[in-house]
PDB file of C-alpha atoms in Angstrom:
ATOM      1  CA  GLN Z   1     244.103 171.329-101.621  1.00 68.00           C
ATOM      2  CA  SER Z   2     247.854 171.387-101.495  1.00 72.00           C
ATOM      3  CA  PRO Z   3     250.288 168.527-102.048  1.00 80.00           C
ATOM      4  CA  ILE Z   4     252.246 169.740 -98.982  1.00 78.00           C
ATOM      5  CA  TYR Z   5     250.898 169.566 -95.440  1.00 77.00           C
ATOM      6  CA  PHE Z   6     252.539 170.468 -92.132  1.00 77.00           C
ATOM      7  CA  ASP Z   7     250.481 169.808 -89.020  1.00 81.00           C
ATOM      8  CA  LEU Z   8     251.250 172.907 -86.943  1.00 83.00           C
ATOM      9  CA  ARG Z   9     248.863 171.945 -84.130  1.00 87.00           C
ATOM     10  CA  VAL Z  10     251.628 169.970 -82.428  1.00 92.00           C
ATOM     11  CA  ILE Z  11     253.956 172.995 -82.424  1.00 92.00           C
ATOM     12  CA  VAL Z  12     252.555 174.180 -79.071  1.00 93.00           C
ATOM     13  CA  SER Z  13     254.360 171.214 -77.480  1.00 96.00           C
ATOM     14  CA  TYR Z  14     257.724 172.520 -78.683  1.00 96.00           C
ATOM     15  CA  PRO Z  15     258.198 176.098 -77.395  1.00 96.00           C
ATOM     16  CA  ALA Z  16     261.631 176.623 -78.954  1.00 97.00           C
ATOM     17  CA  ILE Z  17     260.359 175.612 -82.385  1.00 95.00           C
ATOM     18  CA  MET Z  18     257.194 177.665 -81.940  1.00 94.00           C
ATOM     19  CA  ASN Z  19     259.282 180.726 -81.067  1.00 97.00           C
ATOM     20  CA  GLU Z  20     261.491 180.153 -84.106  1.00 96.00           C
ATOM     21  CA  VAL Z  21     258.516 179.793 -86.469  1.00 94.00           C
ATOM     22  CA  ALA Z  22     256.925 182.961 -85.054  1.00 95.00           C
ATOM     23  CA  GLU Z  23     260.174 184.883 -85.516  1.00 97.00           C
ATOM     24  CA  LEU Z  24     260.617 183.585 -89.087  1.00 96.00           C
ATOM     25  CA  LEU Z  25     257.072 184.724 -89.876  1.00 94.00           C
ATOM     26  CA  TRP Z  26     257.873 188.137 -88.380  1.00 97.00           C
ATOM     27  CA  GLU Z  27     261.079 188.427 -90.417  1.00 97.00           C
ATOM     28  CA  ALA Z  28     259.242 187.483 -93.619  1.00 96.00           C
ATOM     29  CA  THR Z  29     256.604 190.106 -92.863  1.00 96.00           C
ATOM     30  CA  GLU Z  30     259.253 192.772 -92.276  1.00 96.00           C
ATOM     31  CA  ALA Z  31     261.070 191.805 -95.478  1.00 97.00           C
ATOM     32  CA  SER Z  32     257.835 192.201 -97.435  1.00 96.00           C
ATOM     33  CA  GLY Z  33     257.576 195.838 -96.375  1.00 96.00           C
ATOM     34  CA  SER Z  34     254.085 195.330 -94.975  1.00 95.00           C
ATOM     35  CA  THR Z  35     252.746 197.924 -92.570  1.00 96.00           C
ATOM     36  CA  PHE Z  36     250.118 197.171 -89.936  1.00 97.00           C
ATOM     37  CA  SER Z  37     249.053 198.301 -86.488  1.00 97.00           C
ATOM     38  CA  THR Z  38     247.694 195.008 -85.127  1.00 97.00           C
ATOM     39  CA  VAL Z  39     248.216 191.262 -85.458  1.00 97.00           C
ATOM     40  CA  CYS Z  40     245.378 188.738 -85.633  1.00 95.00           C
ATOM     41  CA  GLY Z  41     245.772 184.987 -85.252  1.00 90.00           C
ATOM     42  CA  VAL Z  42     243.103 182.924 -86.956  1.00 85.00           C
ATOM     43  CA  PRO Z  43     241.770 180.190 -84.616  1.00 84.00           C
ATOM     44  CA  TYR Z  44     243.048 177.879 -83.602  1.00 84.00           C
ATOM     45  CA  THR Z  45     246.518 176.892 -84.720  1.00 86.00           C
ATOM     46  CA  ALA Z  46     247.729 180.383 -85.632  1.00 91.00           C
ATOM     47  CA  LEU Z  47     246.771 181.912 -82.271  1.00 93.00           C
ATOM     48  CA  PRO Z  48     249.974 180.908 -80.429  1.00 95.00           C
ATOM     49  CA  LEU Z  49     252.140 182.157 -83.306  1.00 95.00           C
ATOM     50  CA  ALA Z  50     250.328 185.487 -83.437  1.00 96.00           C
ATOM     51  CA  THR Z  51     250.545 185.780 -79.656  1.00 97.00           C
ATOM     52  CA  LEU Z  52     254.317 185.337 -79.729  1.00 97.00           C
ATOM     53  CA  MET Z  53     254.695 187.807 -82.594  1.00 98.00           C
ATOM     54  CA  SER Z  54     252.558 190.334 -80.720  1.00 98.00           C
ATOM     55  CA  ALA Z  55     254.338 189.900 -77.395  1.00 98.00           C
ATOM     56  CA  HIS Z  56     257.893 189.792 -78.756  1.00 97.00           C
ATOM     57  CA  HIS Z  57     257.439 192.847 -80.998  1.00 98.00           C
ATOM     58  CA  ASP Z  58     255.011 194.885 -78.863  1.00 98.00           C
ATOM     59  CA  VAL Z  59     252.250 194.973 -81.484  1.00 98.00           C
ATOM     60  CA  PRO Z  60     248.638 194.849 -80.240  1.00 97.00           C
ATOM     61  CA  MET Z  61     246.794 191.616 -80.996  1.00 97.00           C
ATOM     62  CA  LEU Z  62     243.235 190.860 -82.048  1.00 95.00           C
ATOM     63  CA  ILE Z  63     241.402 187.552 -81.963  1.00 90.00           C
ATOM     64  CA  ARG Z  64     238.801 186.638 -84.552  1.00 87.00           C
ATOM     65  CA  ARG Z  65     236.305 184.188 -83.150  1.00 82.00           C
ATOM     66  CA  LYS Z  66     235.339 181.133 -85.153  1.00 78.00           C
ATOM     67  CA  GLU Z  67     231.752 181.682 -84.112  1.00 77.00           C
ATOM     68  CA  ALA Z  68     229.915 184.435 -82.295  1.00 75.00           C
ATOM     69  CA  LYS Z  69     228.849 183.685 -78.741  1.00 74.00           C
ATOM     70  CA  ASP Z  70     225.188 184.114 -77.924  1.00 77.00           C
ATOM     71  CA  TYR Z  71     225.988 185.916 -74.665  1.00 79.00           C
ATOM     72  CA  GLY Z  72     228.239 188.740 -73.491  1.00 76.00           C
ATOM     73  CA  THR Z  73     229.329 191.236 -76.142  1.00 79.00           C
ATOM     74  CA  LYS Z  74     228.668 188.790 -79.031  1.00 77.00           C
ATOM     75  CA  LYS Z  75     231.688 190.225 -80.853  1.00 83.00           C
ATOM     76  CA  MET Z  76     233.399 188.338 -83.681  1.00 85.00           C
ATOM     77  CA  ILE Z  77     236.641 190.300 -83.155  1.00 87.00           C
ATOM     78  CA  GLU Z  78     238.135 190.723 -79.688  1.00 88.00           C
ATOM     79  CA  GLY Z  79     240.634 193.457 -78.922  1.00 92.00           C
ATOM     80  CA  LYS Z  80     240.974 197.166 -79.612  1.00 92.00           C
ATOM     81  CA  PHE Z  81     241.162 198.370 -83.202  1.00 91.00           C
ATOM     82  CA  GLU Z  82     240.227 201.359 -85.317  1.00 90.00           C
ATOM     83  CA  GLN Z  83     238.070 201.056 -88.418  1.00 90.00           C
ATOM     84  CA  GLY Z  84     240.292 201.269 -91.499  1.00 92.00           C
ATOM     85  CA  SER Z  85     243.471 200.251 -89.662  1.00 94.00           C
ATOM     86  CA  LYS Z  86     245.680 197.541 -91.148  1.00 96.00           C
ATOM     87  CA  CYS Z  87     246.021 194.160 -89.485  1.00 96.00           C
ATOM     88  CA  LEU Z  88     248.524 191.380 -90.127  1.00 96.00           C
ATOM     89  CA  ILE Z  89     246.563 188.127 -90.409  1.00 94.00           C
ATOM     90  CA  VAL Z  90     248.483 185.085 -89.169  1.00 93.00           C
ATOM     91  CA  GLU Z  91     246.993 181.937 -90.679  1.00 87.00           C
ATOM     92  CA  ASP Z  92     248.079 178.314 -90.503  1.00 78.00           C
ATOM     93  CA  VAL Z  93     246.430 177.260 -93.777  1.00 72.00           C
ATOM     94  CA  VAL Z  94     247.007 179.474 -96.787  1.00 66.00           C
ATOM     95  CA  THR Z  95     245.830 177.363 -99.707  1.00 61.00           C
ATOM     96  CA  SER Z  96     242.444 179.096 -99.935  1.00 58.00           C
ATOM     97  CA  GLY Z  97     242.317 181.742 -97.183  1.00 55.00           C
ATOM     98  CA  SER Z  98     238.752 180.656 -96.494  1.00 59.00           C
ATOM     99  CA  SER Z  99     238.963 180.769 -92.701  1.00 56.00           C
ATOM    100  CA  VAL Z 100     239.604 184.540 -92.541  1.00 57.00           C
TER     101      VAL Z 100
END
């Protein structure tokens, strides 16, 4: 647990703020020197942020399902990726990283 909590679920109701948060995340990632070929938003709150980062910076996006479906392809990861490639994980809760 963390003594600080921001409820980011409401951010989808404020597009200008959501865009700003996505861009700040992108800038922080660039400043860190990280290299990656895809972006993945962890369901559910981080998905809109990852989508904006992907769309605004032309980086392919992946989606990790919370649970596998019992029909269709039954994939846990949707999107095109190569084994061994690096992916930027966008997460809304970083205290434990347990949802990745």
